[in-house]
Structures are given as structure tokens and as C-alpha cells.
Short mmCIF file of C-alpha atoms and ligand atoms in Angstrom, two decimals:
data_model
loop_
_atom_site.label_atom_id
_atom_site.label_comp_id
_atom_site.label_asym_id
_atom_site.label_seq_id
_atom_site.Cartn_x
_atom_site.Cartn_y
_atom_site.Cartn_z
CA UNK A 486 -0.02 -0.08 -0.04
CA UNK A 487 1.28 3.49 -0.74
CA UNK A 488 1.53 5.43 2.44
CA UNK A 489 0.17 8.37 0.52
CA UNK A 490 -3.35 6.87 0.88
CA UNK A 491 -3.33 8.27 4.48
CA UNK A 492 -3.62 11.77 3.00
CA UNK A 493 -6.16 10.67 0.39
CA UNK A 494 -8.29 9.16 3.23
CA UNK A 495 -7.91 12.19 5.33
CA UNK A 496 -9.11 14.39 2.58
CA UNK A 497 -12.29 12.43 2.07
CA UNK A 498 -13.13 11.93 5.68
CA UNK A 499 -12.18 15.38 7.26
CA UNK A 500 -11.48 17.74 4.24
CA UNK A 501 -12.04 20.86 6.34
CA UNK A 502 -9.70 20.07 9.18
CA UNK A 503 -6.53 22.15 9.24
CA UNK A 504 -3.51 19.88 8.02
CA UNK A 505 -0.79 22.49 8.12
CA UNK A 506 -0.34 25.81 10.07
CA UNK A 507 2.45 28.30 9.46
CA UNK A 508 3.19 29.72 12.70
CA UNK A 509 -0.09 30.60 14.54
CA UNK A 510 -2.29 30.75 11.28
CA UNK A 511 -3.63 27.96 9.22
CA UNK A 512 -1.94 27.08 6.03
CA UNK A 513 -4.15 24.56 4.34
CA UNK A 514 -6.90 22.02 5.17
CA UNK A 515 -6.54 18.20 4.44
CA UNK A 516 -8.72 18.85 1.34
CA UNK A 517 -6.34 21.35 0.02
CA UNK A 518 -3.17 19.48 0.84
CA UNK A 519 -4.37 16.41 -0.63
CA UNK A 520 -5.54 18.23 -3.88
CA UNK A 521 -2.15 20.08 -4.15
CA UNK A 522 -0.37 16.81 -3.71
CA UNK A 523 -2.37 15.15 -6.51
CA UNK A 524 -1.79 18.09 -8.76
CA UNK A 525 1.86 18.14 -8.14
CA UNK A 526 1.95 14.40 -8.69
CA UNK A 527 0.34 15.00 -12.10
CA UNK A 528 2.79 17.81 -13.00
CA UNK A 529 5.77 16.00 -11.98
CA UNK A 530 4.97 13.39 -14.56
CA UNK A 531 3.56 15.41 -17.32
CA UNK A 532 5.46 18.72 -17.09
CA UNK A 533 8.86 17.66 -15.42
CA UNK A 534 8.99 14.06 -17.11
CA UNK A 535 9.57 12.29 -13.77
CA UNK A 536 8.70 8.67 -13.60
CA UNK A 537 7.61 6.00 -10.84
CA UNK A 538 10.55 5.29 -8.64
CA UNK A 539 12.43 8.35 -9.35
CA UNK A 540 14.07 9.90 -6.31
CA UNK A 541 12.85 13.35 -5.54
CA UNK A 542 15.06 15.43 -3.10
CA UNK A 543 13.85 17.89 -0.56
CA UNK A 544 16.61 20.46 0.41
CA UNK A 545 14.43 22.73 2.35
CA UNK A 546 14.23 24.91 5.48
CA UNK A 547 11.30 23.73 7.34
CA UNK A 548 8.21 25.19 5.60
CA UNK A 549 4.63 23.98 4.83
CA UNK A 550 5.72 23.38 1.22
CA UNK A 551 8.08 20.72 2.44
CA UNK A 552 4.83 18.58 3.18
CA UNK A 553 3.32 19.51 -0.19
CA UNK A 554 6.29 18.26 -2.07
CA UNK A 555 6.69 15.12 0.20
CA UNK A 556 3.13 14.08 -0.38
CA UNK A 557 3.21 14.94 -3.97
CA UNK A 558 6.21 12.65 -4.56
CA UNK A 559 4.66 9.89 -2.62
CA UNK A 560 1.35 10.12 -4.48
CA UNK A 561 3.28 9.96 -7.61
CA UNK A 562 4.82 6.63 -6.46
CA UNK A 563 8.20 8.28 -6.35
CA UNK A 564 10.81 7.95 -3.50
CA UNK A 565 11.30 11.08 -1.29
CA UNK A 566 14.77 12.00 -0.33
CA UNK A 567 14.72 14.41 2.41
CA UNK A 568 18.24 16.07 2.88
CA UNK A 569 19.66 17.87 5.97
CA UNK A 570 19.52 21.45 5.01
CA UNK A 571 22.66 22.39 6.71
CA UNK A 572 24.94 20.19 4.48
CA UNK A 573 27.66 21.77 2.50
CA UNK A 574 27.31 22.05 -1.38
CA UNK A 575 29.78 19.13 -1.84
CA UNK A 576 27.91 16.78 0.71
CA UNK A 577 24.67 17.68 -1.12
CA UNK A 578 26.19 16.97 -4.55
CA UNK A 579 27.40 13.67 -3.18
CA UNK A 580 23.91 12.54 -2.02
CA UNK A 581 22.22 13.80 -5.20
CA UNK A 582 24.67 11.97 -7.28
CA UNK A 583 24.63 8.71 -5.25
CA UNK A 584 20.95 8.73 -5.02
CA UNK A 585 20.72 9.58 -8.78
CA UNK A 586 18.09 12.18 -7.99
CA UNK A 587 15.83 13.35 -10.76
CA UNK A 588 14.46 16.52 -9.15
CA UNK A 589 15.04 18.70 -6.06
CA UNK A 590 12.73 20.87 -4.20
CA UNK A 591 14.38 23.85 -2.47
CA UNK A 592 13.38 26.78 -0.43
CA UNK A 593 14.59 30.17 -2.01
CA UNK A 594 17.31 30.50 0.67
CA UNK A 595 19.05 27.38 -0.41
CA UNK A 596 18.55 27.81 -4.18
CA UNK A 597 22.02 29.03 -4.86
CA UNK A 598 23.84 26.24 -2.79
CA UNK A 599 21.66 23.61 -4.55
CA UNK A 600 22.51 25.08 -7.94
CA UNK A 601 26.26 24.80 -7.14
CA UNK A 602 25.83 21.29 -5.95
CA UNK A 603 23.80 20.20 -8.97
CA UNK A 604 26.61 21.66 -11.35
CA UNK A 605 29.07 19.64 -9.47
CA UNK A 606 27.21 16.35 -10.12
CA UNK A 607 26.91 17.19 -13.79
CA UNK A 608 23.54 15.53 -13.73
CA UNK A 609 20.21 16.82 -15.25
CA UNK A 610 18.33 17.38 -12.06
CA UNK A 611 15.22 19.61 -12.15
CA UNK A 612 15.22 22.16 -9.46
CA UNK A 613 11.88 23.49 -8.16
CA UNK A 614 11.97 26.52 -5.86
CA UNK A 615 9.05 26.45 -3.32
CA UNK A 616 6.55 29.44 -3.48
CA UNK A 617 7.61 30.76 -6.95
CA UNK A 618 5.28 30.92 -9.83
CA UNK A 619 6.56 27.59 -11.44
CA UNK A 620 5.92 25.91 -8.05
CA UNK A 621 2.22 27.28 -8.01
CA UNK A 622 1.55 26.06 -11.41
CA UNK A 623 2.79 22.69 -10.81
CA UNK A 624 0.62 22.53 -7.76
CA UNK A 625 -2.22 23.54 -9.79
CA UNK A 626 -1.67 20.67 -12.19
CA UNK A 627 -4.39 18.09 -13.24
CA UNK A 628 -4.74 15.79 -10.25
CA UNK A 629 -3.29 12.49 -10.83
CA UNK A 630 -4.58 9.21 -9.31
CA UNK A 631 -2.50 7.84 -6.56
CA UNK A 632 0.23 5.24 -7.87
CA UNK A 633 -0.10 1.76 -6.21
CA UNK A 634 2.84 0.72 -4.37
CA UNK A 635 4.00 -2.66 -2.80
CA UNK A 636 4.87 -2.55 0.76
CA UNK A 637 8.54 -3.18 0.04
CA UNK A 638 8.89 -0.30 -2.49
CA UNK A 639 11.00 2.68 -1.41
CA UNK A 640 9.24 5.49 0.16
CA UNK A 641 12.02 7.56 2.09
CA UNK A 642 15.58 7.46 1.17
CA UNK A 643 17.55 8.55 4.42
CA UNK A 644 21.09 9.43 3.99
CA UNK A 645 23.15 8.78 7.23
CA UNK A 646 26.91 8.60 7.94
CA UNK A 647 26.22 5.87 10.42
CA UNK A 648 29.31 4.26 11.87
CA UNK A 649 31.51 4.77 8.77
CA UNK A 650 32.44 7.97 7.27
CA UNK A 651 30.64 7.94 3.66
CA UNK A 652 26.94 8.99 3.80
CA UNK A 653 24.76 6.07 2.43
CA UNK A 654 21.09 5.89 1.90
CA UNK A 655 18.97 3.83 4.24
CA UNK A 656 16.12 2.64 2.11
CA UNK A 657 12.92 3.00 4.06
CA UNK A 658 9.76 1.45 2.48
CA UNK A 659 6.22 2.12 2.71
CA UNK A 660 5.86 -0.70 5.11
CA UNK A 661 8.74 0.62 7.30
CA UNK A 662 7.14 3.91 7.67
CA UNK A 663 3.68 2.54 8.15
CA UNK A 664 4.77 0.42 10.94
CA UNK A 665 6.71 3.08 12.62
CA UNK A 666 3.60 5.51 12.28
CA UNK A 667 1.38 2.99 13.80
CA UNK A 668 3.69 2.32 16.71
CA UNK A 669 3.83 6.01 17.61
CA UNK A 670 0.33 5.48 19.16
CA UNK A 671 1.35 2.34 21.01
CA UNK A 672 4.54 3.28 22.53
CA UNK A 673 4.97 7.10 22.26
CA UNK A 674 1.80 9.02 22.44
CA UNK A 675 -2.02 8.97 21.47
CA UNK A 676 -2.86 11.76 19.01
CA UNK A 677 -6.14 13.39 19.63
CA UNK A 678 -8.07 14.99 16.68
CA UNK A 679 -7.29 18.43 18.12
CA UNK A 680 -3.57 17.45 18.29
CA UNK A 681 -0.77 19.61 16.83
CA UNK A 682 2.84 18.42 15.98
CA UNK A 683 5.27 21.48 16.01
CA UNK A 684 8.21 20.96 13.55
CA UNK A 685 10.81 22.46 15.64
CA UNK A 686 13.54 20.09 14.65
CA UNK A 687 14.45 19.34 11.03
CA UNK A 688 11.71 17.92 8.92
CA UNK A 689 14.26 15.95 7.02
CA UNK A 690 14.90 13.79 10.05
CA UNK A 691 12.71 12.44 13.14
CA UNK A 692 10.26 15.52 13.30
CA UNK A 693 9.27 14.91 9.60
CA UNK A 694 8.81 11.21 10.46
CA UNK A 695 6.68 12.19 13.37
CA UNK A 696 4.28 14.27 11.10
CA UNK A 697 3.01 10.93 9.84
CA UNK A 698 1.19 9.65 12.95
CA UNK A 699 -0.23 13.16 13.09
CA UNK A 700 -1.55 12.90 9.59
CA UNK A 701 -2.95 9.46 10.15
CA UNK A 702 -4.77 10.88 13.26
CA UNK A 703 -6.10 13.85 11.23
CA UNK A 704 -4.24 16.36 13.40
CA UNK A 705 -2.37 19.37 12.55
CA UNK A 706 1.19 19.95 11.77
CA UNK A 707 2.70 23.25 12.67
CA UNK A 708 5.69 24.72 10.89
CA UNK A 709 7.41 27.58 12.85
CA UNK A 710 7.88 30.83 10.83
CA UNK A 711 11.41 31.08 11.42
CA UNK A 712 11.80 27.59 10.00
CA UNK A 713 13.90 26.49 12.95
CA UNK A 714 14.19 26.13 16.73
CA UNK A 715 13.80 29.51 18.66
CA UNK A 716 12.69 28.77 22.12
CA UNK A 717 10.56 32.00 22.39
CA UNK A 718 8.83 31.27 19.23
CA UNK A 719 8.02 27.63 20.28
CA UNK A 720 6.58 28.87 23.56
CA UNK A 721 4.36 31.29 21.50
CA UNK A 722 3.20 28.52 19.11
CA UNK A 723 2.53 26.11 22.02
CA UNK A 724 0.08 28.85 23.44
CA UNK A 725 -1.38 29.24 20.02
CA UNK A 726 -2.32 25.56 19.32
CA UNK A 727 -3.74 22.68 21.30
CA UNK A 728 -2.46 19.31 22.51
CA UNK A 729 0.95 20.08 21.24
CA UNK A 730 3.72 17.29 20.54
CA UNK A 731 7.21 17.92 19.34
CA UNK A 732 10.23 16.01 18.74
CA UNK A 733 13.50 17.35 20.03
CA UNK A 734 17.07 16.45 20.35
CA UNK A 735 18.29 16.34 24.11
CA UNK A 736 20.17 19.55 23.49
CA UNK A 737 17.06 21.41 22.26
CA UNK A 738 15.04 20.20 25.23
CA UNK A 739 17.70 21.74 27.38
CA UNK A 740 17.60 25.04 25.60
CA UNK A 741 13.69 25.01 25.79
CA UNK A 742 13.76 24.30 29.49
CA UNK A 743 16.35 27.01 30.14
CA UNK A 744 14.46 29.67 28.26
CA UNK A 745 13.30 32.26 30.68
CA UNK A 746 9.89 33.98 30.20
CA UNK A 747 8.26 31.11 28.19
CA UNK A 748 5.11 30.81 30.33
CA UNK A 749 3.98 27.54 31.48
CA UNK A 750 3.49 25.91 28.12
CA UNK A 751 0.18 24.61 29.39
CA UNK A 752 -0.88 23.35 25.82
CA UNK A 753 2.30 21.26 25.59
CA UNK A 754 1.24 17.62 25.69
CA UNK A 755 4.40 15.75 24.76
CA UNK A 756 8.02 16.34 23.96
CA UNK A 757 9.73 13.28 22.57
CA UNK A 758 13.37 13.39 22.73
CA UNK A 759 16.11 11.24 21.28
CA UNK A 760 18.88 11.02 18.76
CA UNK A 761 21.60 11.70 21.35
CA UNK A 762 22.21 11.17 24.97
CA UNK A 763 19.92 12.90 27.65
CA UNK A 764 21.80 13.25 30.86
CA UNK A 765 20.08 12.53 34.11
CA UNK A 766 20.60 15.97 35.56
CA UNK A 767 19.21 17.67 32.50
CA UNK A 768 16.20 15.25 32.35
CA UNK A 769 15.27 16.05 35.97
CA UNK A 770 15.47 19.78 35.24
CA UNK A 771 13.20 19.24 32.24
CA UNK A 772 10.87 17.17 34.57
CA UNK A 773 10.80 19.88 37.16
CA UNK A 774 9.69 22.57 34.73
CA UNK A 775 7.56 20.63 32.36
CA UNK A 776 6.11 17.88 34.52
CA UNK A 777 4.75 14.51 32.91
CA UNK A 778 5.46 15.44 29.26
CA UNK A 779 8.64 13.74 28.40
CA UNK A 780 9.09 10.43 26.59
CA UNK A 781 12.33 9.14 25.12
CA UNK A 782 13.00 7.16 22.14
CA UNK A 783 16.04 5.67 20.87
CA UNK A 784 16.27 4.92 17.04
CA UNK A 785 18.55 5.58 13.91
CA UNK A 786 18.04 6.18 10.33
CA UNK A 787 18.00 2.43 9.61
CA UNK A 788 15.13 1.81 12.11
CA UNK A 789 13.77 5.18 12.26
CA UNK A 790 12.62 6.38 15.79
CA UNK A 791 11.81 2.82 16.72
CA UNK A 792 14.39 0.69 18.63
CA UNK A 793 13.49 1.47 22.30
CA UNK A 794 11.26 3.86 24.34
CA UNK A 795 11.35 5.14 27.90
CA UNK A 796 7.71 6.11 28.33
CA UNK A 797 6.27 8.98 30.31
CA UNK A 798 5.48 6.89 33.32
CA UNK A 799 9.00 6.08 33.89
CA UNK A 800 10.02 9.66 33.82
CA UNK A 801 7.49 10.27 36.68
CA UNK A 802 8.21 7.09 38.96
CA UNK A 803 10.71 9.02 41.15
CA UNK A 804 9.97 6.60 43.94
CA UNK A 805 11.16 3.62 41.91
CA UNK A 806 14.38 2.08 43.27
CA UNK A 807 15.82 2.32 39.97
CA UNK A 808 14.46 5.58 38.88
CA UNK A 809 17.79 7.28 38.15
CA UNK A 810 19.09 4.24 36.27
CA UNK A 811 16.05 4.26 34.09
CA UNK A 812 16.40 7.89 33.42
CA UNK A 813 19.88 7.14 32.20
CA UNK A 814 18.63 4.36 29.94
CA UNK A 815 16.90 4.44 26.59
CA UNK A 816 14.02 2.37 27.95
CA UNK A 817 12.87 -0.87 26.60
CA UNK A 818 12.15 -2.38 23.19
CA UNK A 819 9.40 -0.74 21.20
CA UNK A 820 6.56 -3.03 20.45
CA UNK A 821 7.35 -3.68 16.73
CA UNK A 822 10.97 -4.74 17.13
CA UNK A 823 13.12 -7.41 18.93
CA UNK A 824 16.27 -5.93 20.40
CA UNK A 825 19.26 -7.90 21.56
CA UNK A 826 22.91 -7.27 22.74
CA UNK A 827 25.54 -9.45 20.93
CA UNK A 828 29.35 -9.94 21.02
CA UNK A 829 31.49 -9.56 17.86
CA UNK A 830 30.26 -13.01 16.65
CA UNK A 831 26.76 -12.07 16.98
CA UNK A 832 26.07 -14.37 19.99
CA UNK A 833 23.42 -12.98 22.31
CA UNK A 834 25.07 -11.61 25.63
CA UNK A 835 23.42 -12.08 29.08
CA UNK A 836 21.88 -9.11 30.79
CA UNK A 837 24.47 -6.71 32.31
CA UNK A 838 27.12 -7.29 29.63
CA UNK A 839 27.82 -4.63 26.99
CA UNK A 840 27.90 -5.50 23.34
CA UNK A 841 26.46 -4.28 20.08
CA UNK A 842 22.84 -3.45 19.95
CA UNK A 843 20.95 -5.48 17.28
CA UNK A 844 17.32 -4.84 16.01
CA UNK A 845 14.88 -6.86 13.86
CA UNK A 846 11.39 -5.95 12.86
CA UNK A 847 9.28 -4.53 9.97
CA UNK A 848 10.60 -1.11 10.72
CA UNK A 849 14.12 -1.98 9.79
CA UNK A 850 15.38 -0.58 6.45
CA UNK A 851 15.32 -2.66 3.39
CA UNK A 852 19.23 -2.08 2.94
CA UNK A 853 21.52 0.68 1.86
CA UNK A 854 20.74 2.10 -1.56
CA UNK A 855 23.05 0.36 -4.11
CA UNK A 856 25.52 -0.83 -1.44
CA UNK A 857 25.00 -4.72 -1.36
CA UNK A 858 28.22 -5.35 0.57
CA UNK A 859 27.61 -2.91 3.44
CA UNK A 860 23.89 -4.06 3.49
CA UNK A 861 24.75 -7.53 3.92
CA UNK A 862 27.28 -6.58 6.70
CA UNK A 863 24.70 -4.43 8.58
CA UNK A 864 21.77 -6.84 8.12
CA UNK A 865 23.83 -10.07 8.63
CA UNK A 866 21.65 -12.88 10.07
CA UNK A 867 18.47 -10.85 9.66
CA UNK A 868 19.52 -8.39 12.31
CA UNK A 869 20.25 -4.71 11.97
CA UNK A 870 23.69 -4.08 13.50
CA UNK A 871 23.32 -0.54 14.95
CA UNK A 872 27.07 0.12 15.73
CA UNK A 873 25.70 1.28 19.14
CA UNK A 874 26.99 -0.37 22.26
CA UNK A 875 24.87 -1.06 25.22
CA UNK A 876 23.46 -3.41 27.97
CA UNK A 877 20.31 -4.68 29.19
CA UNK A 878 19.45 -4.75 32.81
CA UNK A 879 17.30 -7.67 34.20
CA UNK A 880 13.96 -5.70 33.48
CA UNK A 881 14.92 -5.31 29.91
CA UNK A 882 15.95 -1.60 30.05
CA UNK A 883 18.79 -0.83 27.75
CA UNK A 884 21.39 1.40 28.53
CA UNK A 885 23.62 2.92 25.68
CA UNK A 886 27.30 3.10 26.26
CA UNK A 887 28.28 5.38 23.44
CA UNK A 888 28.95 4.35 19.89
CA UNK A 889 31.94 2.18 19.57
CA UNK A 890 33.86 4.98 17.77
CA UNK A 891 33.23 7.24 20.64
CA UNK A 892 34.57 4.66 23.40
CA UNK A 893 37.94 5.53 24.68
CA UNK A 894 40.53 2.87 25.49
CA UNK A 895 43.03 3.96 28.00
CA UNK A 896 45.62 1.53 29.44
CA UNK A 897 43.69 -1.34 28.13
CA UNK A 898 40.45 -0.35 29.83
CA UNK A 899 37.36 0.56 27.95
CA UNK A 900 35.97 3.87 29.11
CA UNK A 901 32.45 5.09 28.10
CA UNK A 902 32.44 8.68 27.95
CA UNK A 903 28.64 9.04 28.83
CA UNK A 904 29.45 7.84 32.50
CA UNK A 905 31.98 10.57 32.97
CA UNK A 906 29.60 13.21 31.31
CA UNK A 907 26.82 12.25 33.49
CA UNK A 908 28.88 12.98 36.60
CA UNK A 909 30.40 16.25 35.18
CA UNK A 910 26.89 17.52 34.47
CA UNK A 911 25.97 17.22 38.10
CA UNK A 912 27.92 20.28 38.82
CA UNK A 913 25.85 23.32 38.99
CA UNK A 914 28.20 25.54 36.93
CA UNK A 915 28.41 23.00 33.97
CA UNK A 916 25.85 23.67 31.21
CA UNK A 917 27.20 21.22 28.49
CA UNK A 918 30.24 18.62 28.37
CA UNK A 919 31.75 16.06 26.08
CA UNK A 920 34.28 13.67 26.83
CA UNK A 921 36.81 12.52 24.23
CA UNK A 922 39.99 10.49 23.92
CA UNK A 923 43.26 12.02 22.89
CA UNK A 924 46.04 9.84 21.72
CA UNK A 925 48.67 9.14 24.45
CA UNK A 926 52.03 7.34 23.97
CA UNK A 927 51.79 5.24 27.11
CA UNK A 928 48.17 4.66 27.67
CA UNK A 929 46.96 4.56 23.98
CA UNK A 930 44.36 7.21 24.80
CA UNK A 931 43.65 9.66 27.80
CA UNK A 932 40.40 11.29 28.87
CA UNK A 933 39.72 14.98 27.98
CA UNK A 934 36.54 16.75 28.97
CA UNK A 935 35.34 19.74 27.16
CA UNK A 936 33.18 21.91 29.34
CA UNK A 937 30.68 24.81 28.50
CA UNK A 938 29.92 26.65 31.71
CA UNK A 939 26.43 27.99 32.61
CA UNK A 940 26.35 31.70 31.40
CA UNK A 941 28.02 34.13 33.91
CA UNK A 942 29.61 31.33 35.81
CA UNK A 943 33.17 30.12 36.08
CA UNK A 944 34.03 26.40 36.41
CA UNK A 945 36.59 25.33 39.05
CA UNK A 946 38.29 22.16 37.52
CA UNK A 947 39.58 21.17 40.88
CA UNK A 948 35.81 20.68 41.97
CA UNK A 949 35.10 18.69 38.85
CA UNK A 950 38.07 16.49 39.69
CA UNK A 951 36.71 15.82 43.14
CA UNK A 952 33.32 15.18 41.65
CA UNK A 953 34.76 12.58 39.55
CA UNK A 954 36.93 11.00 42.30
CA UNK A 955 33.77 10.72 44.59
CA UNK A 956 31.74 8.93 41.90
CA UNK A 957 33.80 7.11 39.37
CA UNK A 958 37.04 5.08 39.13
CA UNK A 959 40.18 7.12 39.30
CA UNK A 960 41.41 6.00 35.85
CA UNK A 961 38.21 7.61 34.11
CA UNK A 962 38.76 10.92 35.56
CA UNK A 963 39.60 13.56 32.95
CA UNK A 964 43.39 14.36 32.63
CA UNK A 965 42.67 17.69 31.06
CA UNK A 966 39.63 19.98 30.95
CA UNK A 967 38.97 22.38 28.21
CA UNK A 968 36.47 25.18 28.70
CA UNK A 969 34.57 26.66 25.78
CA UNK A 970 31.61 28.93 25.51
CA UNK A 971 29.57 26.21 23.73
CA UNK A 972 30.15 22.89 21.98
CA UNK A 973 29.78 22.17 18.43
CA UNK A 974 26.69 20.69 17.27
CA UNK A 975 25.20 19.49 14.13
CA UNK A 976 21.89 20.45 12.61
CA UNK A 977 20.16 17.77 14.46
CA UNK A 978 21.40 19.09 17.82
CA UNK A 979 24.11 16.43 18.44
CA UNK A 980 27.32 17.34 19.77
CA UNK A 981 29.95 16.62 17.20
CA UNK A 982 32.77 14.90 19.04
CA UNK A 983 34.74 14.29 15.92
CA UNK A 984 35.41 18.15 15.85
CA UNK A 985 36.69 17.96 19.39
CA UNK A 986 38.91 15.28 18.56
CA UNK A 987 40.22 16.95 15.43
CA UNK A 988 40.82 19.90 17.56
CA UNK A 989 43.02 18.14 20.04
CA UNK A 990 44.80 16.26 17.16
CA UNK A 991 45.72 19.58 15.37
CA UNK A 992 47.14 20.89 18.73
CA UNK A 993 49.22 17.76 19.01
CA UNK A 994 50.61 18.38 15.36
CA UNK A 995 51.56 21.76 16.28
P1 AMP B 192 20.50 9.00 13.09
O1 AMP B 192 20.75 7.95 12.24
O2 AMP B 192 21.10 10.32 12.57
O3 AMP B 192 19.22 9.30 13.62
O4 AMP B 192 21.46 8.81 14.38
C1 AMP B 192 21.26 7.58 15.19
C2 AMP B 192 22.20 7.47 16.39
O5 AMP B 192 21.99 8.45 17.57
C3 AMP B 192 21.86 6.13 17.06
O6 AMP B 192 22.64 5.17 16.49
C4 AMP B 192 22.56 6.59 18.42
O7 AMP B 192 23.98 6.46 18.41
C5 AMP B 192 22.17 7.90 18.72
N1 AMP B 192 20.90 7.92 19.39
C6 AMP B 192 19.72 7.99 19.00
N2 AMP B 192 18.67 8.04 19.92
C7 AMP B 192 19.46 8.19 21.13
C8 AMP B 192 19.05 8.16 22.53
N3 AMP B 192 17.89 8.22 22.96
N4 AMP B 192 20.15 8.34 23.37
C9 AMP B 192 21.29 8.25 23.03
N5 AMP B 192 21.72 8.24 21.66
C10 AMP B 192 20.90 8.00 20.86
#
């Protein structure tokens, strides 16, 4: 089944409900969105010469037109290719070339970058700039009937760097997205008909994915006018809409919670966070401010948003003996997957032992686009090998131990940075921190901590040392502290440890 029938159905059953809001104002109804998607689908075929199965790129700042283009492509039986809008021209060129994209929707602010990238590919890629007159005429084309798709057909090609450097396209099928969408209602949240999903995070990633359950439930998707994550604006939008849900990286949750003057966010229903570590100290602060509104998920492009969940109840169970451990975990397996922890030979490990996290289920990607060898490697034995390390406790709660590439090996011992970061963040003057390894002649690697202090405060590294000595083994204590006003983050709000390591390496060279 083509996932696009969700929109067709919505347009028949509740045509007048608002499907998309831009800022506080309605942008279009379900009837209008479906009509535009069908018109665009017709035009993509008749006017742009595109065909079923073509890959249609979306390189856009968050905007309502993202959803028109996305559903237009699905309706036409094409594969959507949402791309991180902060990528460099060269990275964009790589993806367009690798995916052999036939068309690219861009927002006006990104048109120049897109033109440079396309020239670099040397390919004939049709560019459609959202909002201009050509775009409007494509939308107004003769509506085409929806193209039937098999469950196994490609719906979303998701480029990810994964554990190795080169980006590769995780092929997400209609079935993958359908299952993940249904599972939102089981494990994450119920969506009421007057629900709203604010796209505060990039729509090319988790936030876009979570638009689907809202569409399925006939709720509203809200795109901030700024197109990005501005805490003050998000607070205003929460006031303007009802039963608000949003997806946010933990670093965004932190900024949101620390924003002063945002009011009580009464209309906020749920923040689902994930995509990177949420530290216990930050999580507790968020719970103090927001109350029972947090749900955590762990996923990756290859099994989007659906590996484990830490539900709302566990965030509130402060009298549970393992409350803190649970907050530090990523919860238990979501309902549509099997999750196990295995050693290097894929043997399942007992609870408490650290190994690679493997996932199996109908949400797991079909494979990597035109990469049979790495597909076979990643999906060997029928299990997705996530590249993440972790351990289960006896209740089935999984704790991540950093990706294998972030693990530090010092004097032959494995050190998981997260453990040290959790401790450092307990210090009241520490706002953000990231622990990485630096090459060391004798020990192999040594531990270095990067600290961003809370604004207006100074960090006493002697106190940090003491905190570590009081809580973790001596050999894990950072040998060096680097203070910086903020830590480098990618477009999805994840701290980029690679940059910190490069920085240390370049110092070593000098
Ligand atoms: P991406 O494919 O860009 O979504 O990145 C997925 C990776 O982000 C995972 O493989 C994990 O390493 C990390 N990640 C995702 N969710 C969480 C989470 N809840 N806690 C910690 N790390 C996470």
C-alpha cells in the first residue's frame, strides 16, 4: 500500500480540518493538501517528465511546502529524499549523485547552494523553488490518481553517515514507515484529533517522520515561521495551538527548558526526545519545569525512531528504586521490534554485559541504496547491526554506552564517555560537556573533558576532579579540561565529538 493513501483518506473523511499551520495561522486544510499533492504528482509526470520510482530530493528549510512536495512525490509513486538543509554543497552533491536524484525541491534561501551542488554532479536534475510561480503552477496541475505501491517499495531514502564516514542511503519502504507510524500510538503517545505537532527540529529527520502519525490521526502539523528552533517562538506556538507534541534532540530540550519568560506551556502535551544522550541532571531539570510530558525514544535512520522507548510513566516514577538508572537508559524495546545485545560473533549476551545492539522487525530498513556489501554486513543474520554499544538490565531496560567509535581505550580499559559526562553535569556550573579520547603514548588514549559553563559562571576544574573521584574510578577521571563557551553541534542538535577530537589532534601536530 502506498503510504500516500493516508492523505487521500484524510481528505475524504475530514476535508475541512487544518492539516498544516504556518506559525499561528492555518496554511491549508486536508482537502487542500491532498488536492495540491495530487496536482503536483500529475505535473511531476506530465510537465517535469519524472517517473515512478524516481528519487525526489527535498533540500528545504522547514516550511509548509516541504509537506506538499513530500506528499506529491509519494502520491506519484516516487521515493522522497529529504536532505539535511545544513549540508555543505559538496555533501549535497554527493547525495544527489549517489541517489541519482531526478528532481530537487528547494526553499529560496537554499537555491544558490543547490545550483552549485547540481553543477558539481553534472546531472540533469530539475530544481523547483518552493513558493515561486512555477511551483504554484505545478501544484495547480491536473490531479493524478495515486500510484499503487507494494509495501516493499522505497518511500524515503534517508542518508546517514552511520558508523562509517561515507554517507549512505538507508532505504525506508512504505511498510517501514507505516509500521513506525502505527507504533507511535502504541509506545509514544495517543494523538487526539485536535492535536498539533510542531516541527521545531528538521523535517528531513525525526520531526518529519513524526508528522506521519499526526497525519494519520487527522491532527495538525505546525511549521514555525522562523523555520527553525527558537525557544521564544516555540513557547508562543504552544500557546497558539492545542495538545502540542514535538520531537526534539536533548540539546534542544535543554535550551527550551532553560528559556526564561516562556510561560507555563500549558498546551504542551508531549516532547519526545532522542537522537543523542539525555543526561540525568538535564532530564530532571526538564521534568521539574514541564511535568509529565517527556518520552524518550532511541532509533537510527536504519530503524527510524523505533528501537526502544522510555515512556512518560518511567519519567515520573521517582520513587522507583531504579528511577535514576532508568532515566539514564533508553528504556525498553518498542512493540514492533526485537532488540538484543550481542558480542562480535553475534552471540546474544546475558543481561548486564555490554555488546553491540541488534534490531529486527518490520521497521528496519530494506538495506543501503546500491550498497550490497555493506547492506549484507549491516543486516547479517537478519538483524540490523546498529553500531551502538549497550547493555540490558534484568528488567529489559537498555543503557547505551556510546557508539563504539566514541569509546575511549586507556591503559587497556574501555571507558564510556557518557558515564563521565553524567557525573560532570551534576556540577551546577556545567551547562554542557563532552568527553573524548586523546592519543597518548603510554596509555593509548587519555580522557579529555570539554566543558561549556552555565552563562555568567566560572568552572573550577578542581571541583570537577573531586566530583569524579567521589563517583567514578580514578582512571576514568579527565586528565585535562577544556573550557569553551559552547560545544559544536550538528543540525540535529547532536554534539559533534569528531570536531573536538580533530581540535585536540591539530594541537598535537603543532
Ligand atoms: P541518526 O541515524 O542520525 O538518527 O542517528 C542515530 C544515532 O543517534 C543512534 O545510532 C545512536 O547512536 C544515537 N541516538 C539515537 N537516539 C538516542 C538516545 N535516545 N540516546 C542516546 N543516543 C541516541
